[in-house]
Amino acid sequence: MHFQTLSSSALTLLLALNAATSLVDAKINVLSWEEAYKKAGSLVSQMSTTQKVDIATGVQWQRGLCMGNTFGTEEPYFPSLCLQDAPLGVRHAANVTSGVAGINAAASWDKKAIYERGAYMGKEFRGKGAHVQLGPGMNFMRSPEGGRGWESAGEDPYLQGVTSAETIKGIQDEGVIATAKHYLLNDQELNRTTSSSDVDQRTLHEVYLWPFARSVEAGVGSVMCSYNLVNGTYACEDDYLMNTVLKGELGFKGFVQSDWQATHSTAKSVNAGLDMTMPGDITFFSNSTYFGKNLTDAIERKEVSEERATDMATRIVAAWYKMGQDKGFPNLTLSSFHMENAPFVDVQANHKELVREMGAASTVLLKNADNTLPINPDEVKKIAIIGSDAGPDPYGLNSCSSHGCSNGTLAQGWGSGTADFPYLIDPLAGLTTAFGKNVEIKSTLDDWNLEKAAEVATDADYALVFSNADSGEQHIVVDGNVGDRNNLTLWHNGDALIKAVADANKNTIVVIHAVGAVMMSEWINHPNVKAVVWPGLSGQESGNSLADIITGKVNPSGRLPYTIAKQASDYNAKPDPSDVIQYSEKLLVGYKWFDHANIEPLFAFGHGLSYTKFDYSKLQVKTKKKKDTITVTASLSVKNSGKIDGAEVVQAYIEFPESAGEPPRNLRGFEKTMIKAGKKTKVDFEFTKTELSIWDVDANDWVVPSGKFTLHVGASSRDIRQTASFNL
């Protein structure tokens, strides 16, 4: 066996540095699974049992250059694979891009931009020699407090599915194996390694499995099983979830890897469908493993079949072949635990431009009374910028490991889902540049000196007041928040700061960088709060992206991927300290609960304003039934009736027949379309069995219910503009 060390590759790399970096743009020929399996079968047939086990076994924590490394083999040759965080960029590496979070990708509702984000990440991981990107995440904002919700795509399975699939396609088209994670029901940090998430079969399939199904359809190379138990069984030992559902129902052809230290056995895990253990040791630094010799011994004792060992190895090797990693793959240049030892390889290219564009495209304009925004720099003399969230971290860039602190502006949550910033444009810097030398910028970054805040705001033409709310992974505690948020209030005295500024300035604009929903009841109806801007977690270009929106360089087109409630008690779930977490809300996750219970949200799922206006008309629906297929097509006209070019996100919600027992409305399609001022465009939707089915527990299959369906098309889940019915 072998695994790569920096010393074995550094000389080669340094001699061919330019060649290595140019490979970032090499064209990859991604194979079909059939082609990849044929090649893998040939290679694996030459392997001994020990070699098959080696490539499925991690080298143990911090014994490799990446967050996870497998053993490689000689005769036949198969490399040590590098598995590296994070879902938004290369973790523990310099000269990489640290872009928008997964929740912002979803907030863009822009399939092309989501794909391009995946593609640039794929280029960077490949450019650093990483075979596997540990992302995208696709766990749910079942509750807004959930610590890692910001890494994924929100509260709706359809939006999660599109965001996940487009990200995976982008990553893998650049020759890197993407990882769909965390499988399954890992939706809170509290007790994540000991609690059981218990759910019924219909909810499992219709909600939580949905994005994984779309990921498999997109060809994802790896799936990571999660820490928690599901219905009483560890996810990484769950025969039903891994074998019956993932590899059986969904037809997954890649390999299942464990989350780090989530393997709990040898034969039981392997027979249940686990193909790779990460990072290898049973617990960090335990110097022991459930795989390795323990697995070869289990095979000798016939507790695990040789066929299963072959299957494990074939799945791993096939994913490698599928992404073209057998030809011209760059040398590994990461040194995750000693970054100072990594050779210089810059993979950033022009990716900052995509980050800036995506940051603006995912910024949601929640409120804009009196058309306060945008602000023309030529028509203003003085701007006030207030709050620590507007400024840099006073302790310096990347001052806390994995962003595990809350100082200065918030552009990412914390934990393993992060990447170090090469730089971070804070809002004060970005806005100062955008407004130019002819506009006076007054600022205070003190959240607690309310008199100073009011003084700075008083005579400004506009006062921009900033606040935030953070969360992350449970192994880091920030201000008493153990991953999950303790509450939904703003951090850093935010509510009091906003009220003080609003009392002092009649044109107050609130800007909130947050991992998810916050409560706004203390100030949202203040007559001087004219606008609320929600940039989310927009990465290294944060201040520039925001300035593009504030000054009107970019017309906002972001939409909420979750519901913002009027009060915290309106939500139907929160992190649960119980050993058994009952998903008792079943299908009523997020906006579906609000619709079902007739609760008025403060800002609805899918909501987001523009600087222009869009009119919807002429919705038409046609059904087409053939022997084994049902297709419903819909089209409508959308006109930009304002004076500014802009993009509209046209959202399609399906109301199922009453007998189906579905929530009132389910998102089943969306299209983001750019329309010039005064022009109109035709928007088309197609709904197939995937979008029209429910999970029938008795049939154990997807079934299209009979009866009257209603299609609701609009600008949010609560802003329905056109409705049409059809019968199936």
XYZ file of C-alpha atoms in Angstrom:
728
model
C 0.000 0.000 0.000
C 0.993 3.637 -0.359
C -0.354 7.093 0.210
C 1.011 10.299 -1.186
C 3.115 12.621 0.940
C 4.120 16.139 0.083
C 7.771 15.166 -0.001
C 7.112 12.586 -2.703
C 5.359 15.049 -4.962
C 6.763 18.459 -4.112
C 9.853 18.295 -6.332
C 7.858 17.080 -9.298
C 5.293 19.758 -8.698
C 7.700 22.632 -8.291
C 9.528 21.675 -11.494
C 6.244 21.657 -13.384
C 4.354 24.379 -11.594
C 3.130 26.168 -14.672
C 1.944 22.919 -16.200
C 0.076 22.054 -13.012
C -1.727 25.380 -12.827
C -2.626 25.321 -16.520
C -4.396 22.011 -15.933
C -7.046 23.914 -14.030
C -8.595 24.717 -17.414
C -8.019 21.292 -18.995
C -11.109 19.901 -20.731
C -12.445 16.828 -18.966
C -14.221 13.995 -20.722
C -16.683 12.777 -18.104
C -17.563 9.132 -18.760
C -20.901 7.401 -18.384
C -21.195 5.037 -15.439
C -21.282 2.137 -17.888
C -17.949 3.158 -19.422
C -16.437 3.861 -15.994
C -17.554 0.492 -14.610
C -16.012 -1.324 -17.551
C -12.627 0.288 -16.873
C -12.962 -0.173 -13.121
C -13.840 -3.847 -13.495
C -10.660 -4.426 -15.445
C -8.472 -2.725 -12.841
C -10.146 -4.173 -9.744
C -9.952 -7.704 -11.180
C -6.177 -7.432 -10.794
C -6.385 -6.429 -7.128
C -5.908 -8.674 -4.126
C -8.403 -8.616 -1.277
C -6.009 -6.481 0.747
C -5.709 -3.955 -2.065
C -9.486 -3.699 -2.451
C -9.757 -2.999 1.252
C -6.876 -0.523 1.212
C -8.520 1.804 -1.295
C -11.650 1.823 0.883
C -9.719 2.656 4.069
C -8.644 6.097 5.226
C -5.018 6.559 6.317
C -6.296 8.014 9.633
C -6.698 11.544 10.921
C -3.900 13.987 10.096
C -1.705 11.265 8.589
C -2.320 12.542 5.071
C -2.225 15.922 3.381
C -6.000 16.286 3.038
C -8.970 16.167 5.393
C -9.193 12.540 4.294
C -6.858 10.314 2.286
C -7.192 6.685 1.247
C -4.385 4.184 0.829
C -3.264 3.638 -2.745
C -1.938 0.498 -4.398
C 0.903 -0.616 -6.659
C 0.613 -3.420 -9.237
C -2.026 -2.512 -10.195
C -1.532 1.178 -9.579
C -4.333 3.142 -7.997
C -3.561 6.461 -6.290
C -4.183 7.600 -2.772
C -7.328 9.695 -3.084
C -7.551 13.159 -1.529
C -10.930 14.051 -0.014
C -11.193 17.717 0.923
C -13.699 20.105 2.462
C -15.694 22.263 1.823
C -18.995 22.715 -0.024
C -18.125 26.360 -0.872
C -14.387 26.148 -1.577
C -11.092 24.445 -0.768
C -10.644 24.383 3.006
C -7.276 24.799 4.717
C -5.639 26.146 1.580
C -4.173 29.430 0.364
C -4.702 31.091 -3.010
C -8.225 29.745 -3.379
C -11.595 31.420 -3.805
C -13.911 31.659 -0.800
C -17.277 32.376 -2.343
C -20.953 32.448 -1.489
C -22.452 29.820 0.798
C -24.831 27.114 -0.400
C -27.794 29.044 0.988
C -26.843 31.967 -1.251
C -26.535 29.734 -4.286
C -30.133 28.716 -3.587
C -31.177 32.346 -3.011
C -30.050 33.190 -6.544
C -32.667 30.786 -7.980
C -30.361 30.842 -11.023
C -29.561 27.416 -12.475
C -26.826 28.680 -14.789
C -25.070 30.652 -12.048
C -25.319 27.697 -9.655
C -23.708 25.464 -12.284
C -20.940 28.017 -12.903
C -20.276 28.198 -9.170
C -19.875 24.416 -9.110
C -17.594 24.542 -12.148
C -15.189 27.108 -10.708
C -15.006 25.109 -7.478
C -14.282 21.975 -9.476
C -11.444 23.756 -11.252
C -9.942 24.866 -7.943
C -10.165 21.468 -6.247
C -8.663 19.775 -9.292
C -6.007 22.470 -9.567
C -4.916 21.657 -6.007
C -4.874 17.926 -6.749
C -7.969 17.054 -4.671
C -9.926 14.126 -6.118
C -13.089 14.542 -4.040
C -14.902 17.707 -2.960
C -16.839 17.137 0.250
C -19.955 18.904 -0.975
C -22.554 20.001 -1.809
C -24.569 19.808 1.386
C -28.292 19.135 1.072
C -29.630 18.974 4.596
C -32.713 20.986 5.439
C -33.572 24.133 7.318
C -36.150 22.070 9.155
C -35.769 24.719 11.834
C -34.173 28.118 11.286
C -31.849 27.600 14.269
C -30.150 24.536 12.716
C -26.413 25.269 12.760
C -25.387 24.084 9.301
C -28.488 25.031 7.348
C -26.522 27.795 5.613
C -24.299 25.203 3.906
C -27.284 23.785 2.009
C -30.222 25.179 0.054
C -33.014 25.933 2.510
C -36.376 24.469 3.423
C -37.815 23.150 0.144
C -36.917 19.803 -1.482
C -37.380 20.973 -5.071
C -35.108 23.999 -4.653
C -32.624 21.811 -2.757
C -32.720 19.298 -5.605
C -32.040 21.829 -8.360
C -29.292 23.572 -6.378
C -27.615 20.246 -5.557
C -27.837 18.812 -9.074
C -26.514 21.918 -10.825
C -23.664 22.221 -8.320
C -22.714 18.559 -8.817
C -22.768 18.868 -12.602
C -20.500 21.905 -12.396
C -17.999 20.235 -10.054
C -17.861 16.939 -11.918
C -17.660 18.466 -15.396
C -14.265 19.753 -14.189
C -13.074 16.281 -13.240
C -13.669 16.278 -9.481
C -15.866 13.790 -7.606
C -18.687 15.618 -5.815
C -20.145 14.371 -2.523
C -23.851 14.545 -1.701
C -24.100 14.953 2.070
C -25.146 14.294 4.796
C -27.247 11.193 4.187
C -29.721 11.485 5.951
C -31.834 13.598 8.335
C -28.834 15.404 9.838
C -30.720 18.673 10.317
C -29.456 19.920 13.681
C -26.099 19.995 15.445
C -27.454 19.249 18.916
C -26.637 15.621 19.811
C -25.838 14.946 16.165
C -23.795 11.806 16.881
C -26.166 10.204 19.389
C -29.740 11.146 18.500
C -32.105 9.301 16.185
C -34.091 11.220 13.583
C -37.333 9.282 13.236
C -39.467 9.812 10.159
C -42.239 8.048 8.253
C -41.630 6.595 4.792
C -43.645 9.155 2.884
C -41.878 12.114 4.476
C -38.527 10.407 3.985
C -39.123 10.082 0.247
C -41.010 13.270 -0.550
C -38.886 15.677 1.489
C -35.492 14.547 2.743
C -34.543 12.029 0.068
C -35.570 14.322 -2.807
C -32.273 16.235 -3.283
C -30.271 13.003 -3.029
C -32.437 11.485 -5.756
C -31.759 14.490 -7.986
C -28.050 14.201 -7.148
C -27.960 10.579 -8.267
C -29.702 11.587 -11.500
C -26.974 14.209 -11.944
C -24.348 11.437 -11.716
C -22.897 12.239 -8.305
C -19.774 10.179 -7.580
C -20.025 9.903 -3.805
C -22.559 10.120 -0.990
C -21.570 10.740 2.630
C -23.604 8.992 5.315
C -24.252 11.076 8.405
C -23.435 10.924 12.132
C -26.953 10.487 13.428
C -29.199 7.467 13.710
C -32.282 7.170 11.505
C -35.285 5.366 12.975
C -32.954 3.813 15.547
C -30.077 2.706 13.264
C -26.833 4.571 12.632
C -27.014 6.080 9.144
C -23.659 4.490 8.254
C -24.986 1.066 9.286
C -28.423 1.435 7.718
C -29.040 -1.337 5.186
C -32.385 0.140 4.214
C -31.061 3.647 3.543
C -27.847 2.630 1.764
C -28.693 -0.623 -0.006
C -32.449 -0.648 -0.470
C -33.029 3.048 -1.114
C -29.801 4.656 -2.317
C -28.259 1.843 -4.351
C -31.535 0.073 -5.101
C -34.410 2.528 -5.620
C -32.222 5.421 -6.746
C -29.683 3.337 -8.653
C -26.625 5.058 -7.159
C -23.440 3.778 -8.842
C -20.765 5.644 -6.859
C -19.348 5.034 -3.393
C -20.732 5.760 0.065
C -18.181 7.299 2.443
C -18.680 7.828 6.152
C -18.681 11.202 7.787
C -15.532 11.651 9.876
C -15.693 9.096 12.755
C -19.216 7.992 11.747
C -18.252 4.348 11.111
C -19.368 2.110 13.988
C -18.542 -1.426 12.904
C -16.856 -3.607 10.306
C -19.094 -6.305 8.786
C -22.349 -4.631 9.745
C -21.403 -1.322 8.087
C -19.931 -2.888 4.955
C -22.841 -5.279 4.453
C -25.237 -2.372 4.941
C -23.607 -0.516 2.048
C -20.721 1.565 3.437
C -17.913 1.593 0.845
C -15.253 3.812 2.451
C -14.418 4.765 6.027
C -13.208 8.279 6.792
C -10.804 9.432 7.956
C -9.887 5.820 8.760
C -9.438 5.668 12.506
C -12.322 4.678 14.770
C -11.888 7.952 16.642
C -9.323 10.658 15.910
C -5.811 9.444 16.811
C -7.106 6.074 18.064
C -4.580 4.250 15.870
C -7.266 1.679 15.076
C -9.746 1.153 12.246
C -12.887 -0.835 11.519
C -11.605 -1.363 7.964
C -8.021 -2.282 7.024
C -6.989 -5.588 8.603
C -10.267 -5.857 10.523
C -12.104 -5.899 7.206
C -9.747 -8.355 5.491
C -10.137 -10.631 8.530
C -13.944 -10.324 8.269
C -13.707 -11.340 4.602
C -11.561 -14.355 5.506
C -14.159 -15.347 8.121
C -16.888 -15.026 5.459
C -18.631 -12.308 7.476
C -18.223 -10.115 4.408
C -18.157 -11.663 0.945
C -15.337 -11.221 -1.546
C -18.006 -9.995 -3.976
C -18.860 -7.168 -1.605
C -15.183 -6.192 -1.336
C -15.002 -6.149 -5.121
C -18.142 -4.021 -5.271
C -16.713 -1.493 -2.813
C -13.485 -1.154 -4.756
C -15.266 -1.021 -8.109
C -17.495 1.832 -6.970
C -14.490 3.855 -5.817
C -12.415 3.171 -8.920
C -15.385 3.794 -11.237
C -15.957 7.267 -9.759
C -12.262 8.004 -10.358
C -12.448 6.861 -13.967
C -15.771 8.629 -14.559
C -14.219 12.021 -13.775
C -11.182 11.366 -15.974
C -8.804 11.339 -13.032
C -6.672 8.602 -14.626
C -5.220 11.075 -17.141
C -3.174 14.172 -16.401
C -4.480 14.737 -12.905
C -2.511 17.516 -11.128
C -0.157 16.678 -8.296
C -1.509 17.096 -4.787
C -0.377 20.452 -3.374
C -2.437 20.698 -0.224
C -1.039 20.489 3.287
C -4.197 20.815 5.342
C -2.685 20.536 8.808
C 0.526 22.444 8.071
C -0.520 24.981 5.461
C 2.867 26.666 5.607
C 4.362 23.556 3.969
C 2.113 23.679 0.895
C 3.810 24.844 -2.314
C 2.432 27.945 -4.004
C -0.302 27.056 -6.496
C -2.807 29.803 -7.301
C -6.101 28.402 -8.628
C -8.227 31.548 -8.295
C -8.131 32.685 -11.960
C -10.986 35.184 -12.468
C -13.348 33.397 -10.083
C -13.753 36.488 -7.907
C -15.882 37.942 -10.722
C -18.313 35.024 -10.455
C -18.372 35.427 -6.679
C -19.213 39.123 -6.994
C -21.947 38.380 -9.525
C -23.416 35.558 -7.434
C -23.221 37.672 -4.294
C -25.374 40.331 -5.944
C -27.670 37.791 -7.638
C -28.357 36.132 -4.270
C -28.987 39.361 -2.355
C -32.672 39.600 -1.461
C -34.385 42.987 -1.305
C -36.976 42.344 1.394
C -38.474 45.816 1.693
C -38.160 49.008 -0.354
C -40.703 51.641 0.718
C -40.982 54.767 -1.427
C -38.467 53.277 -3.894
C -35.735 54.360 -1.507
C -33.269 52.118 -3.282
C -31.251 52.294 -5.438
C -29.157 55.287 -4.395
C -27.542 57.223 -7.242
C -24.046 58.304 -6.104
C -24.403 61.477 -8.207
C -27.484 62.565 -6.268
C -26.283 62.141 -2.697
C -23.844 64.070 -0.512
C -23.526 62.153 2.735
C -23.968 58.463 3.662
C -23.803 57.010 7.180
C -22.570 53.424 7.610
C -23.136 51.982 11.074
C -22.462 48.687 12.854
C -19.593 46.234 13.261
C -21.053 44.057 10.530
C -20.127 46.800 8.049
C -16.430 46.603 8.837
C -13.429 44.274 8.853
C -12.504 41.849 11.595
C -10.446 44.028 13.993
C -8.259 41.010 14.738
C -7.370 40.480 11.099
C -8.424 38.325 8.161
C -9.221 34.696 9.036
C -8.459 35.485 12.679
C -10.304 32.397 13.922
C -9.878 28.839 12.662
C -12.783 27.795 10.431
C -14.323 31.265 11.016
C -15.213 30.208 14.557
C -15.847 33.696 15.922
C -18.047 36.702 15.194
C -15.968 39.796 14.572
C -16.622 42.284 11.797
C -18.770 41.574 8.785
C -20.289 38.111 8.375
C -19.687 36.437 5.010
C -19.722 32.732 6.037
C -20.871 30.637 8.964
C -18.381 28.545 10.941
C -17.064 24.989 10.885
C -15.849 22.481 8.318
C -18.040 24.038 5.639
C -15.772 27.069 5.289
C -12.740 28.186 3.319
C -10.196 30.824 4.308
C -10.669 34.203 2.644
C -7.868 35.310 0.286
C -9.255 38.759 1.096
C -12.631 40.024 2.250
C -14.226 43.191 0.883
C -16.282 44.485 3.801
C -19.361 46.656 3.171
C -17.698 49.861 4.373
C -14.879 49.348 1.871
C -17.156 48.271 -0.966
C -19.629 51.114 -0.493
C -16.914 53.732 -0.049
C -15.418 52.733 -3.392
C -18.818 52.602 -5.123
C -19.981 56.031 -3.917
C -16.706 57.669 -4.890
C -14.813 60.717 -3.701
C -17.691 63.145 -4.048
C -19.809 61.448 -1.385
C -18.910 61.865 2.286
C -18.957 58.557 4.163
C -19.427 58.798 7.921
C -19.153 55.609 9.923
C -19.081 54.015 13.324
C -18.471 50.304 13.852
C -19.443 50.352 17.527
C -22.652 48.366 18.089
C -23.053 49.435 21.703
C -22.558 53.201 21.648
C -26.077 54.095 20.548
C -25.541 57.823 21.060
C -22.624 57.733 18.654
C -24.670 55.728 16.145
C -27.493 58.280 16.284
C -25.045 61.163 15.969
C -23.447 59.668 12.834
C -26.861 58.936 11.321
C -28.548 62.243 12.064
C -27.551 64.493 9.160
C -26.817 61.856 6.503
C -28.956 61.602 3.383
C -29.207 57.881 4.049
C -28.171 55.755 7.026
C -27.173 52.157 6.358
C -27.216 50.143 9.574
C -25.724 46.636 9.659
C -26.257 43.590 11.841
C -25.861 39.822 11.618
C -26.603 36.376 13.042
C -24.185 33.455 12.834
C -24.165 29.670 13.292
C -22.076 26.651 12.375
C -20.796 23.258 13.384
C -21.044 21.982 16.957
C -17.324 21.348 17.512
C -16.873 25.152 17.709
C -18.820 27.255 20.226
C -19.329 30.948 19.458
C -20.860 33.219 22.096
C -22.538 30.236 23.741
C -24.025 28.886 20.494
C -22.991 25.239 20.125
C -23.428 25.134 16.360
C -27.185 25.683 16.382
C -28.389 29.173 17.218
C -29.788 29.610 20.720
C -32.447 31.997 19.427
C -33.439 33.966 16.331
C -32.500 37.437 17.537
C -29.832 39.575 15.922
C -26.342 39.435 17.419
C -24.250 42.361 18.644
C -27.074 44.500 20.027
C -28.583 44.592 16.551
C -32.196 45.417 17.394
C -31.270 48.342 19.651
C -28.745 49.635 17.121
C -31.281 49.586 14.296
C -33.889 51.382 16.391
C -31.397 54.045 17.456
C -30.423 54.729 13.846
C -34.018 54.694 12.606
C -35.003 57.197 15.314
C -32.269 59.511 14.018
C -32.604 59.219 10.232
C -35.737 59.191 8.093
C -34.022 57.195 5.327
C -32.737 54.186 7.250
C -31.664 51.117 5.270
C -31.149 47.908 7.253
C -28.607 45.394 5.948
C -28.488 41.938 7.540
C -25.897 39.246 6.928
C -27.378 36.101 8.442
C -27.253 32.326 8.212
C -31.059 32.184 8.221
C -34.195 33.892 9.456
C -34.057 36.464 12.255
C -36.838 38.189 14.129
C -37.515 41.791 13.043
C -40.643 42.712 15.005
C -38.865 45.355 17.111
C -38.099 47.582 14.131
C -39.554 46.327 10.829
C -42.566 48.668 11.052
C -40.585 51.715 12.168
C -41.644 54.484 9.738
C -38.027 55.409 9.045
C -36.924 51.882 8.119
C -37.405 52.383 4.403
C -35.532 49.365 3.069
C -34.257 45.987 4.254
C -31.478 44.298 2.284
C -30.595 40.651 2.923
C -27.231 39.632 1.411
C -27.032 36.384 3.377
C -23.483 34.977 3.296
C -21.884 36.360 0.173
C -18.208 35.450 0.514
C -15.013 37.336 -0.244
C -16.603 39.955 -2.550
C -19.352 40.725 -0.028
C -18.945 44.515 0.090
C -18.702 44.857 -3.673
C -21.760 42.675 -4.271
C -23.745 44.755 -1.798
C -22.571 48.034 -3.346
C -23.700 46.801 -6.763
C -27.228 46.377 -5.361
C -27.339 49.578 -3.276
C -26.199 51.805 -6.165
C -28.350 50.101 -8.788
C -25.466 48.725 -10.817
C -27.268 45.394 -10.396
C -31.050 45.087 -10.150
C -31.774 42.712 -7.234
C -33.177 39.320 -8.205
C -32.477 37.131 -5.157
C -35.378 35.290 -3.552
C -35.678 33.778 -0.081
C -34.954 30.030 0.106
C -36.709 29.913 3.490
C -39.552 31.593 5.379
C -38.986 34.554 7.689
C -41.685 34.488 10.366
C -43.182 37.333 12.358
C -42.387 35.521 15.595
C -40.248 32.524 16.490
C -43.221 30.565 17.815
C -44.730 30.505 14.307
C -42.209 27.832 13.259
C -43.169 24.212 13.915
C -39.702 22.783 14.616
C -36.534 23.679 16.462
C -33.415 21.792 17.581
C -34.601 18.983 19.829
C -32.556 17.771 22.841
C -34.356 14.407 22.888
C -32.588 11.146 22.157
C -35.290 10.488 19.580
C -36.214 13.411 17.338
C -39.692 12.854 15.943
C -40.184 14.524 12.566
C -43.829 14.856 13.534
C -44.495 17.758 11.151
C -44.148 15.211 8.342
C -44.571 16.967 4.968
C -45.264 20.366 6.535
C -41.719 21.733 6.394
C -41.149 25.483 6.078
C -43.687 27.433 4.035
C -45.905 24.356 3.733
C -46.587 24.566 7.471
C -47.343 28.290 7.237
C -49.750 27.629 4.356
C -51.388 24.695 6.128
C -51.820 26.573 9.425
C -52.784 29.812 7.670
C -49.996 31.723 9.405
C -48.966 34.959 7.719
C -45.171 35.098 7.409
C -43.250 38.341 7.647
C -41.470 37.490 4.380
C -42.611 34.442 2.438
C -40.528 31.682 0.902
C -39.571 32.835 -2.591
C -40.043 36.532 -1.756
C -37.724 39.168 -3.129
C -38.266 42.604 -4.653
C -36.843 44.204 -7.778
C -36.227 47.800 -8.892
C -38.707 47.134 -11.673
C -42.167 45.551 -11.940
C -43.292 42.364 -13.643
C -46.761 41.491 -14.918
C -47.926 37.902 -15.502
C -50.592 36.870 -18.020
C -51.946 34.163 -20.328
C -51.168 31.039 -18.318
C -51.982 27.953 -20.368
C -51.688 24.314 -19.341
C -51.694 21.194 -21.503
C -51.602 17.555 -20.431
C -50.183 14.707 -22.477
C -50.717 11.099 -21.475
C -49.034 8.176 -23.146
C -48.898 4.558 -22.108
C -46.349 4.922 -19.307
C -45.739 8.665 -19.231
C -47.558 11.777 -18.153
C -46.350 15.219 -19.125
C -47.939 18.521 -18.186
C -46.662 21.632 -19.934
C -47.435 25.200 -18.968
C -46.578 28.548 -20.493
C -47.275 32.147 -19.613
C -46.251 35.651 -20.571
C -44.184 37.800 -18.218
C -43.681 41.491 -18.963
C -41.214 43.914 -17.441
C -43.566 46.871 -17.091
C -41.015 49.080 -15.343
C -38.220 51.289 -16.603
C -35.195 49.165 -15.625
C -33.954 45.867 -17.080
C -34.319 43.089 -14.537
C -34.551 39.371 -13.858
C -37.724 37.790 -12.538
C -37.910 34.416 -10.800
C -41.140 32.847 -12.010
C -42.174 30.168 -9.506
C -44.547 27.261 -10.170
C -46.390 25.627 -7.267
C -48.619 22.590 -7.654
C -51.719 21.984 -5.574
C -52.465 18.263 -5.599
C -55.931 16.656 -5.547
C -57.406 16.817 -2.072
C -57.355 13.023 -1.766
C -53.550 13.028 -2.108
C -53.038 14.454 1.381
C -50.330 16.890 0.260
C -49.511 20.338 1.701
C -51.526 23.202 0.139
C -48.802 24.003 -2.412
C -45.492 22.409 -3.436
C -42.794 24.170 -5.440
C -42.325 22.126 -8.605
C -40.577 24.501 -10.990
C -38.925 27.894 -11.375
C -37.251 29.886 -14.116
C -35.102 32.975 -13.718
C -35.439 35.134 -16.801
C -33.845 38.478 -17.686
C -36.315 40.858 -19.330
C -35.511 44.269 -20.757
C -37.628 47.234 -19.647
C -40.937 47.338 -21.502
C -40.426 43.887 -23.048
C -42.136 40.593 -22.393
C -41.067 36.970 -22.628
C -42.658 33.531 -22.673
C -41.850 31.271 -19.743
C -42.310 27.507 -20.095
C -42.596 24.727 -17.533
C -42.714 20.965 -17.916
C -43.918 18.649 -15.189
C -43.319 14.893 -15.406
C -44.037 11.964 -13.109
C -41.261 13.204 -10.811
C -43.065 16.488 -10.108
C -46.614 15.049 -10.177
C -46.181 11.996 -7.934
C -46.610 11.267 -4.263
C -44.998 8.393 -2.363
C -47.597 5.668 -1.915
C -46.683 3.766 1.237
C -48.879 0.779 0.371
C -47.468 0.452 -3.152
C -43.968 1.344 -1.908
C -43.618 3.439 -5.045
C -44.231 6.815 -6.655
C -47.810 7.218 -7.840
C -49.542 10.049 -9.724
C -52.813 10.657 -7.870
C -56.037 10.987 -9.828
C -58.107 14.122 -9.709
C -57.933 17.882 -10.056
C -54.519 19.568 -9.870
C -54.057 23.332 -9.706
C -50.985 25.129 -10.959
C -50.166 28.378 -9.133
C -47.561 30.609 -10.784
C -46.225 33.670 -9.049
C -43.397 35.704 -7.569
C -43.332 33.904 -4.210
C -45.190 31.165 -2.361
C -47.664 33.830 -1.208
C -47.622 36.098 -4.274
C -49.531 33.985 -6.796
C -50.235 35.818 -10.063
C -51.794 33.158 -12.316
C -53.703 29.940 -11.650
C -54.907 27.114 -13.893
C -56.321 23.653 -13.232
C -55.893 20.313 -14.969
C -57.109 16.765 -14.376
C -55.112 13.556 -14.338
